[in-house]
Short mmCIF file of C-alpha atoms in Angstrom, two decimals:
data_model
loop_
_atom_site.label_atom_id
_atom_site.label_comp_id
_atom_site.label_asym_id
_atom_site.label_seq_id
_atom_site.Cartn_x
_atom_site.Cartn_y
_atom_site.Cartn_z
CA GLY A 1 -0.20 -0.18 0.29
CA GLY A 2 0.76 3.78 0.12
CA SER A 3 2.94 5.34 2.95
CA ALA A 4 0.87 9.06 3.04
CA VAL A 5 -1.32 7.44 6.13
CA ALA A 6 2.10 5.91 7.84
CA ARG A 7 3.50 9.93 7.04
CA ARG A 8 0.89 11.91 8.04
CA LEU A 9 0.52 10.30 10.86
CA VAL A 10 3.93 9.89 11.79
CA GLU A 11 3.18 13.70 11.39
CA SER A 12 0.58 13.85 14.06
CA CYS A 13 2.97 12.34 17.02
CA ILE A 14 5.84 14.63 16.74
CA ALA A 15 3.39 17.36 16.39
CA ALA A 16 1.75 15.84 19.51
CA GLY A 17 4.88 16.22 20.78
CA ALA A 18 6.95 12.56 20.58
CA ALA A 19 10.35 12.69 18.96
CA PRO A 20 11.29 10.76 16.81
CA ALA A 21 13.93 7.67 18.37
CA ALA A 22 16.91 8.19 17.55
CA PRO A 23 19.44 5.15 16.46
CA GLY A 24 20.47 2.84 18.96
CA GLU A 25 17.43 4.76 20.70
CA TYR A 26 15.78 1.14 22.57
CA THR A 27 19.38 -0.90 23.26
CA ARG A 28 19.92 2.68 24.82
CA ARG A 29 17.25 2.84 27.21
CA ALA A 30 17.69 -1.10 27.14
CA PHE A 31 20.53 -0.58 28.61
CA LEU A 32 20.44 2.72 30.97
CA ASN A 33 17.12 0.67 32.00
CA GLY A 34 18.47 -2.85 33.27
CA LYS A 35 17.44 -4.59 30.94
CA LEU A 36 20.43 -5.27 28.73
CA GLY A 37 24.29 -5.62 29.87
CA LEU A 38 26.95 -3.92 28.01
CA THR A 39 28.51 -6.27 26.56
CA GLN A 40 24.12 -7.53 25.15
CA ALA A 41 23.41 -4.05 24.01
CA GLU A 42 26.70 -4.04 21.99
CA ALA A 43 25.93 -7.02 20.14
CA VAL A 44 22.81 -5.69 18.96
CA MET A 45 24.77 -3.46 15.88
CA ASP A 46 27.28 -6.98 15.36
CA LEU A 47 23.95 -8.39 14.80
CA ILE A 48 23.14 -6.35 12.78
CA SER A 49 25.81 -6.11 10.16
CA ALA A 50 26.25 -9.68 10.85
CA ASP A 51 27.43 -10.55 6.78
CA GLY A 52 27.58 -14.02 7.34
CA ARG A 53 26.21 -17.07 9.23
CA GLN A 54 28.97 -17.61 11.98
CA GLY A 55 29.60 -13.91 12.71
CA ALA A 56 25.26 -13.39 12.98
CA ALA A 57 25.76 -16.65 15.77
CA LEU A 58 28.83 -15.13 17.37
CA ALA A 59 26.99 -11.52 17.46
CA ASN A 60 23.60 -13.43 18.65
CA ALA A 61 24.95 -15.38 21.64
CA SER A 62 26.47 -12.42 23.18
CA LEU A 63 23.08 -10.60 22.73
CA ASN A 64 21.86 -13.82 24.75
CA GLY A 65 25.20 -12.98 27.50
CA ALA A 66 27.45 -15.79 27.33
CA LEU A 67 29.77 -13.25 27.44
CA ALA A 68 28.15 -11.77 29.74
CA LYS A 69 27.84 -15.30 31.83
CA LYS A 70 31.77 -15.69 31.61
CA ILE A 71 33.01 -13.03 32.72
CA GLY A 72 30.41 -13.21 35.79
CA ALA A 73 32.08 -16.62 36.50
CA GLU A 74 35.20 -15.22 36.28
CA LYS A 75 34.49 -11.99 39.17
CA ASP A 76 32.23 -14.25 40.92
CA ALA A 77 35.77 -16.43 41.50
CA LEU A 78 37.95 -13.37 42.28
CA THR A 79 35.48 -11.97 44.61
CA ALA A 80 35.62 -15.33 45.80
CA LEU A 81 39.08 -15.32 46.93
CA GLN A 82 38.90 -10.97 47.61
CA ALA A 83 36.38 -12.25 50.33
CA HIS A 84 38.81 -14.58 52.33
CA LEU A 85 41.57 -12.58 52.54
CA THR A 86 39.47 -9.67 53.44
CA ALA A 87 38.39 -11.65 56.18
CA TRP A 88 41.33 -13.48 57.04
CA VAL A 89 43.17 -10.17 57.91
CA ASP A 90 40.77 -8.36 59.14
CA PHE A 91 39.03 -11.43 61.74
CA PRO A 92 42.26 -12.91 62.82
CA GLU A 93 40.53 -13.83 66.14
CA GLU A 94 38.16 -15.64 64.66
CA ASP A 95 39.81 -18.51 62.93
CA VAL A 96 39.87 -17.87 59.20
CA PRO A 97 41.34 -20.12 57.50
CA ALA A 98 44.01 -19.02 55.49
CA LEU A 99 44.13 -19.73 51.46
CA GLU A 100 45.96 -22.18 49.77
CA ASP A 101 48.71 -21.78 47.66
CA ALA A 102 47.02 -24.45 46.20
CA GLN A 103 43.28 -23.05 46.14
CA LEU A 104 45.63 -19.08 45.31
CA VAL A 105 47.49 -20.79 42.44
CA SER A 106 44.19 -22.55 40.76
CA THR A 107 41.78 -20.39 40.28
CA LEU A 108 44.37 -17.62 38.46
CA THR A 109 45.02 -20.03 36.27
CA ALA A 110 41.90 -21.35 35.12
CA VAL A 111 40.95 -17.24 35.10
CA LYS A 112 43.37 -16.31 33.02
CA GLY A 113 42.75 -19.08 30.46
CA GLU A 114 39.60 -17.70 30.90
CA LEU A 115 41.29 -14.69 29.55
CA ASP A 116 43.61 -15.38 27.35
CA THR A 117 41.01 -18.41 25.19
CA LEU A 118 38.78 -15.06 25.01
CA ILE A 119 42.14 -12.37 23.35
CA ARG A 120 43.49 -15.55 20.98
CA ASN A 121 40.31 -15.93 19.06
CA TYR A 122 39.52 -12.50 19.01
CA ASP A 123 40.77 -12.55 15.46
CA ALA A 124 39.06 -15.39 14.35
CA GLY A 125 36.10 -14.04 15.01
CA ALA A 126 36.56 -10.11 14.68
CA VAL A 127 37.56 -12.52 10.76
CA LEU A 128 33.37 -14.02 11.30
CA ARG A 129 32.33 -10.81 11.53
CA GLU A 130 33.83 -7.70 9.86
CA GLY A 131 35.78 -10.03 6.96
CA VAL A 132 39.43 -9.89 5.78
CA ASP A 133 40.76 -7.59 3.04
CA CYS A 134 43.27 -10.19 0.84
CA ALA A 135 45.68 -9.24 -1.45
CA ILE A 136 46.09 -12.22 -4.49
CA VAL A 137 49.61 -10.82 -5.06
CA GLY A 138 52.60 -13.03 -7.47
CA ARG A 139 54.34 -12.47 -11.09
CA PRO A 140 52.75 -11.59 -14.40
CA ASN A 141 50.22 -14.53 -15.85
CA ALA A 142 50.74 -16.68 -12.67
CA GLY A 143 47.32 -16.97 -12.25
CA LYS A 144 46.16 -14.50 -9.82
CA SER A 145 43.68 -12.30 -12.12
CA THR A 146 41.95 -15.98 -13.16
CA LEU A 147 41.28 -16.44 -9.38
CA LEU A 148 40.09 -13.65 -8.45
CA ASN A 149 37.25 -14.76 -10.98
CA LEU A 150 37.68 -18.11 -9.43
CA LEU A 151 36.34 -17.50 -6.51
CA ALA A 152 34.22 -14.16 -7.53
CA GLY A 153 32.31 -16.43 -9.32
CA PHE A 154 31.96 -14.46 -12.59
CA ASP A 155 34.25 -12.46 -15.05
CA ARG A 156 35.51 -9.48 -13.00
CA ALA A 157 39.21 -9.48 -14.49
CA ILE A 158 40.57 -9.60 -18.10
CA VAL A 159 42.74 -12.36 -18.76
CA THR A 160 44.52 -12.77 -21.58
CA PRO A 161 47.46 -14.49 -22.46
CA VAL A 162 49.72 -10.83 -22.62
CA ALA A 163 51.91 -9.75 -19.44
CA GLY A 164 50.85 -7.13 -17.06
CA THR A 165 47.16 -7.18 -18.49
CA THR A 166 47.14 -5.91 -15.46
CA ARG A 167 48.01 -2.67 -13.88
CA ASP A 168 45.95 -1.47 -11.23
CA VAL A 169 43.75 -3.34 -8.68
CA VAL A 170 40.63 -5.03 -9.07
CA GLU A 171 39.22 -5.50 -6.29
CA GLN A 172 36.25 -7.84 -5.43
CA ALA A 173 33.75 -8.63 -2.07
CA VAL A 174 33.34 -12.50 -2.60
CA ARG A 175 31.96 -14.89 0.42
CA LEU A 176 34.44 -18.18 0.84
CA GLY A 177 32.65 -20.43 3.19
CA ASP A 178 31.65 -18.05 5.71
CA ILE A 179 34.31 -16.06 5.74
CA ARG A 180 33.85 -12.21 3.66
CA LEU A 181 37.52 -12.09 1.64
CA ASN A 182 38.04 -8.92 0.16
CA LEU A 183 40.21 -9.61 -2.61
CA PHE A 184 42.10 -7.03 -4.22
CA ASP A 185 44.15 -8.67 -7.73
CA THR A 186 46.97 -6.86 -8.25
CA ALA A 187 49.57 -6.21 -11.05
CA GLY A 188 52.34 -8.74 -11.24
CA LEU A 189 55.26 -8.13 -9.46
CA ARG A 190 58.48 -8.45 -12.18
CA GLU A 191 61.18 -5.14 -12.43
CA THR A 192 59.76 -2.56 -15.66
CA GLU A 193 61.17 0.38 -17.11
CA ASP A 194 56.43 1.33 -18.45
CA ALA A 195 56.28 4.06 -15.73
CA ILE A 196 52.14 2.98 -15.18
CA GLU A 197 53.19 -1.27 -14.78
CA ALA A 198 55.93 0.24 -12.30
CA GLU A 199 53.64 1.95 -10.66
CA GLY A 200 50.74 -0.91 -10.62
CA ILE A 201 54.10 -3.32 -8.69
CA ARG A 202 54.56 -0.24 -5.99
CA ARG A 203 50.65 -0.82 -6.18
CA SER A 204 50.85 -4.25 -5.17
CA TRP A 205 53.66 -4.26 -2.93
CA LYS A 206 51.76 -1.25 -0.31
CA LYS A 207 48.44 -3.60 -0.81
CA LEU A 208 50.42 -6.83 0.83
CA GLU A 209 52.17 -4.88 3.44
CA GLU A 210 48.55 -4.07 4.62
CA ALA A 211 46.80 -7.00 3.74
CA GLY A 212 44.89 -9.48 6.54
CA LEU A 213 45.54 -11.99 4.31
CA ILE A 214 48.15 -13.07 1.15
CA LEU A 215 47.43 -15.32 -1.76
CA ALA A 216 50.56 -15.99 -2.98
CA VAL A 217 49.66 -17.24 -6.86
CA PHE A 218 52.74 -18.87 -8.51
CA ASP A 219 53.02 -20.59 -12.17
CA GLY A 220 53.91 -24.21 -11.03
CA SER A 221 54.29 -24.77 -14.92
CA GLU A 222 58.03 -22.80 -14.74
CA PRO A 223 60.84 -23.33 -12.54
CA LEU A 224 61.26 -20.60 -9.43
CA THR A 225 62.00 -17.73 -10.21
CA ARG A 226 64.21 -14.54 -8.43
CA GLU A 227 61.07 -12.78 -8.56
CA ASP A 228 59.42 -15.67 -6.99
CA LEU A 229 62.47 -16.09 -4.10
CA ALA A 230 61.40 -12.31 -3.54
CA LEU A 231 57.74 -12.48 -2.59
CA ALA A 232 58.19 -15.52 -0.77
CA GLN A 233 60.82 -13.32 2.03
CA ARG A 234 57.87 -10.74 1.75
CA CYS A 235 55.46 -12.98 3.06
CA ALA A 236 57.51 -14.03 5.39
CA GLY A 237 55.69 -14.36 9.05
CA ARG A 238 51.96 -13.50 7.64
CA PRO A 239 49.08 -14.46 7.28
CA ALA A 240 50.10 -16.04 3.35
CA ILE A 241 49.72 -19.37 1.91
CA ALA A 242 50.98 -20.48 -1.21
CA LEU A 243 48.75 -21.60 -4.52
CA VAL A 244 51.35 -23.40 -6.91
CA ASN A 245 48.56 -23.10 -9.57
CA LYS A 246 48.33 -24.87 -13.31
CA GLU A 247 48.61 -27.89 -11.56
CA ASP A 248 46.72 -29.36 -14.49
CA LYS A 249 50.86 -28.78 -16.42
CA PRO A 250 54.20 -30.71 -15.50
CA THR A 251 55.31 -29.40 -12.75
CA GLN A 252 58.53 -27.92 -12.84
CA PHE A 253 58.17 -26.19 -10.23
CA ASP A 254 59.69 -27.09 -6.47
CA ALA A 255 57.85 -25.24 -3.83
CA GLU A 256 59.46 -27.44 -1.10
CA ILE A 257 62.51 -23.73 -1.34
CA ILE A 258 59.86 -21.38 -0.84
CA ALA A 259 57.87 -23.41 2.28
CA GLY A 260 59.13 -22.24 4.63
CA ASP A 261 57.69 -18.85 4.16
CA PHE A 262 54.35 -20.07 4.42
CA ALA A 263 51.74 -20.83 7.06
CA MET A 264 50.80 -23.83 3.28
CA VAL A 265 51.37 -24.42 0.66
CA LEU A 266 48.58 -25.79 -1.98
CA PRO A 267 48.29 -27.16 -5.71
CA VAL A 268 45.98 -25.76 -7.27
CA CYS A 269 44.49 -25.51 -10.79
CA CYS A 270 42.86 -21.80 -11.23
CA GLN A 271 40.05 -23.14 -13.02
CA GLU A 272 38.59 -25.60 -12.42
CA GLU A 273 35.64 -25.24 -9.20
CA GLY A 274 37.12 -27.83 -7.05
CA SER A 275 40.27 -25.65 -5.97
CA ARG A 276 37.63 -23.00 -4.72
CA ARG A 277 36.65 -25.12 -2.46
CA VAL A 278 40.38 -26.66 -1.45
CA ILE A 279 41.73 -22.24 -0.59
CA ALA A 280 38.42 -21.88 1.57
CA ALA A 281 39.25 -24.95 3.43
CA ALA A 282 43.51 -23.50 3.69
CA VAL A 283 41.66 -19.99 4.67
CA ALA A 284 39.44 -20.58 7.59
CA ARG A 285 42.09 -22.80 8.82
CA LEU A 286 44.77 -20.20 8.66
CA LEU A 287 42.42 -17.43 9.68
CA GLY A 288 41.16 -20.38 12.43
CA THR A 289 37.63 -20.16 11.98
CA ASN A 290 37.01 -23.13 11.60
CA ASN A 291 38.04 -23.75 15.25
CA ILE A 292 35.27 -21.05 16.25
CA ASP A 293 32.69 -22.00 18.19
CA PRO A 294 29.22 -19.81 16.99
CA HIS A 295 27.24 -20.14 20.05
CA ALA A 296 30.43 -19.73 22.19
CA ALA A 297 31.57 -16.65 25.04
CA SER A 298 33.51 -14.29 22.18
CA LEU A 299 34.82 -10.72 22.91
CA SER A 300 33.33 -8.17 20.17
CA GLY A 301 35.08 -4.60 19.47
CA GLN A 302 38.84 -2.69 20.99
CA ARG A 303 37.02 -1.58 23.99
CA GLN A 304 35.89 -5.98 24.89
CA LEU A 305 39.60 -6.85 24.00
CA ALA A 306 41.06 -4.14 25.61
CA ALA A 307 39.25 -4.63 29.09
CA ALA A 308 39.77 -8.73 28.92
CA THR A 309 43.85 -7.37 28.28
CA ARG A 310 43.25 -5.04 30.60
CA GLY A 311 41.92 -7.50 33.44
CA MET A 312 44.24 -10.18 32.56
CA GLN A 313 46.90 -8.25 33.95
CA TRP A 314 46.91 -8.76 36.99
CA PRO A 315 47.16 -12.92 37.17
CA VAL A 316 49.78 -12.97 34.60
CA ARG A 317 51.42 -10.53 36.58
CA TRP A 318 51.27 -11.74 40.06
CA MET A 319 52.19 -15.45 38.28
CA ARG A 320 55.61 -14.60 36.91
CA SER A 321 56.29 -11.99 39.63
CA ALA A 322 55.84 -15.58 42.23
CA ALA A 323 58.19 -18.75 39.09
CA GLY A 324 60.89 -15.25 38.78
CA SER A 325 61.93 -15.47 42.75
CA GLY A 326 60.04 -18.66 44.21
CA TRP A 327 58.21 -15.96 45.68
CA MET A 328 54.14 -17.45 46.81
CA PRO A 329 51.85 -14.80 49.95
CA TYR A 330 51.22 -16.16 52.52
CA ARG A 331 52.14 -20.04 54.13
CA SER A 332 54.62 -20.58 51.63
CA VAL A 333 56.81 -17.69 53.39
CA TRP A 334 55.53 -15.90 55.31
CA THR A 335 52.77 -16.57 58.29
CA MET A 336 51.10 -12.60 59.11
CA ARG A 337 48.08 -11.01 60.44
CA TRP A 338 47.81 -7.94 59.84
CA MET A 339 44.92 -5.41 59.24
CA PRO A 340 45.40 -3.63 56.24
CA SER A 341 44.85 -0.34 58.13
CA VAL A 342 48.11 -1.35 60.14
CA THR A 343 50.47 0.95 57.89
CA SER A 344 51.88 3.37 60.45
CA PRO A 345 55.57 2.09 61.76
CA ALA A 346 53.80 1.59 65.06
CA LYS A 347 51.20 -0.24 64.37
CA MET A 348 53.99 -1.95 62.16
CA ARG A 349 55.32 -2.72 65.74
CA ARG A 350 53.02 -4.88 66.76
CA ARG A 351 52.29 -6.63 63.51
CA MET A 352 56.45 -7.88 63.23
CA SER A 353 56.57 -10.16 66.45
CA SER A 354 53.77 -11.75 65.27
CA MET A 355 55.49 -12.62 61.72
CA LYS A 356 57.44 -16.03 61.56
CA CYS A 357 58.54 -18.57 58.92
CA LEU A 358 57.55 -21.02 57.83
CA SER A 359 60.82 -22.88 59.68
CA GLY A 360 58.91 -21.40 63.11
CA SER A 361 61.53 -19.21 63.75
CA VAL A 362 61.49 -15.53 64.61
CA TRP A 363 63.83 -13.19 63.52
CA GLY A 364 67.11 -12.27 65.09
CA SER A 365 68.49 -8.72 65.70
CA ASN A 366 70.13 -6.83 63.03
CA GLU A 367 68.58 -9.14 60.88
CA GLU A 368 68.59 -7.38 57.57
CA CYS A 369 65.08 -8.55 55.71
CA SER A 370 62.87 -7.86 52.42
CA LEU A 371 59.19 -7.75 53.91
CA LEU A 372 57.53 -9.01 51.10
CA LEU A 373 53.38 -7.78 51.53
CA SER A 374 50.92 -9.42 49.25
CA THR A 375 47.77 -7.82 50.35
CA ASP A 376 47.09 -3.57 51.43
CA LEU A 377 44.04 -1.90 51.36
CA LYS A 378 43.58 -0.88 48.47
CA SER A 379 45.33 -4.20 46.52
CA LEU A 380 42.19 -6.41 48.50
CA ARG A 381 39.47 -3.47 46.50
CA ASP A 382 41.31 -3.29 42.83
CA GLY A 383 42.43 -7.24 42.92
CA LEU A 384 45.47 -9.38 43.30
CA CYS A 385 48.73 -7.69 43.70
CA ARG A 386 52.29 -7.45 45.60
CA TYR A 387 53.83 -4.88 47.09
CA SER A 388 58.28 -4.80 48.36
CA PHE A 389 59.20 -2.74 51.18
CA ASP A 390 62.30 -3.13 52.19
CA CYS A 391 63.24 -2.77 55.87
CA SER A 392 65.58 -3.53 58.52
CA ILE A 393 64.84 -4.69 62.45
CA ASP A 394 66.51 -3.44 65.42
CA ASN A 395 67.44 -4.63 68.88
CA ARG A 396 63.67 -4.63 69.73
CA GLY A 397 61.84 -6.34 66.75
CA ASN A 398 60.72 -2.56 65.37
CA PRO A 399 61.82 -2.03 61.27
CA LYS A 400 64.08 0.67 61.30
CA LYS A 401 62.92 1.82 57.79
CA LEU A 402 60.21 2.06 55.77
#
């Protein structure tokens, strides 16, 4: 039907005092009123902009609270540790048992493992949600434009036997399995005196440096050349797949020479549809998207990634310090009882007498020591951390300096 009635209805509502909803207005109100958490609100836009089935599934899982529940569980585990430490420090007369090293290490290790998994899978999740820029590079007549047409499913680029047919970057977005690839077919890499072709080659190298995925095409019917070696060296350490093309012809290409510079080397024929499935599987393995559970918790966006990375700092910093110095908090080095509010020298002196080594010996006179205090009021509030204070003990067991 027509839109006249609906348009007049909206105009009447606005005239009566109503205001048009801003973009994201309902999601914002749901968040401010506690109907959605922050990660759930962020997932709304991810779901709207999802370009593939798995990307939409990841966003839907976050919208349903998968990430919020996982982070909440880790927060509860750390809160339980914090509560135990607070009770043990603040109420020594209640005989609260000291926190066992094994329990502390186990909890921090588990939290670190969960956060590490989320961070490790971030890039693969981003590929599923946003896609990845993919540069197709290689010598002239290696089959780059043929590969672009194969992946696109139609004749996107001109293919001729003449070397240097492609002189500029040809772009095409395609879907390869569950991954969106923004393909960039580039000019053939070779030495040339043609100014126009040289500019195209410069742009080819630039696209190679910028790409999140590299498909390097080699002519399998010809021996390895100097240009092939230069390309392989530029791909070393990058997310790159070597495609040895023209598998249907006698092979003269020694792929073992360049194998160390690529994540994988695949013999293909860019004129056959079966090669498309082979390349799709290889790309999924390289980018890690084949290991992603679309219904599991995942990080979305730089804010969530930065928050998870910051959350890793406390347990990782503590465990590294413990491993490097042989120090473990509480019972493993000192058995001690002190109040978080004890900060003055007078109050500290009253607490020094209750501090003993695990061996049971009391500190002697004039003994130089390093006092390792693992908690204070700030650390109990903000997280688990380690503070070091150098001190000397006089004849009466009083600290000379703090």
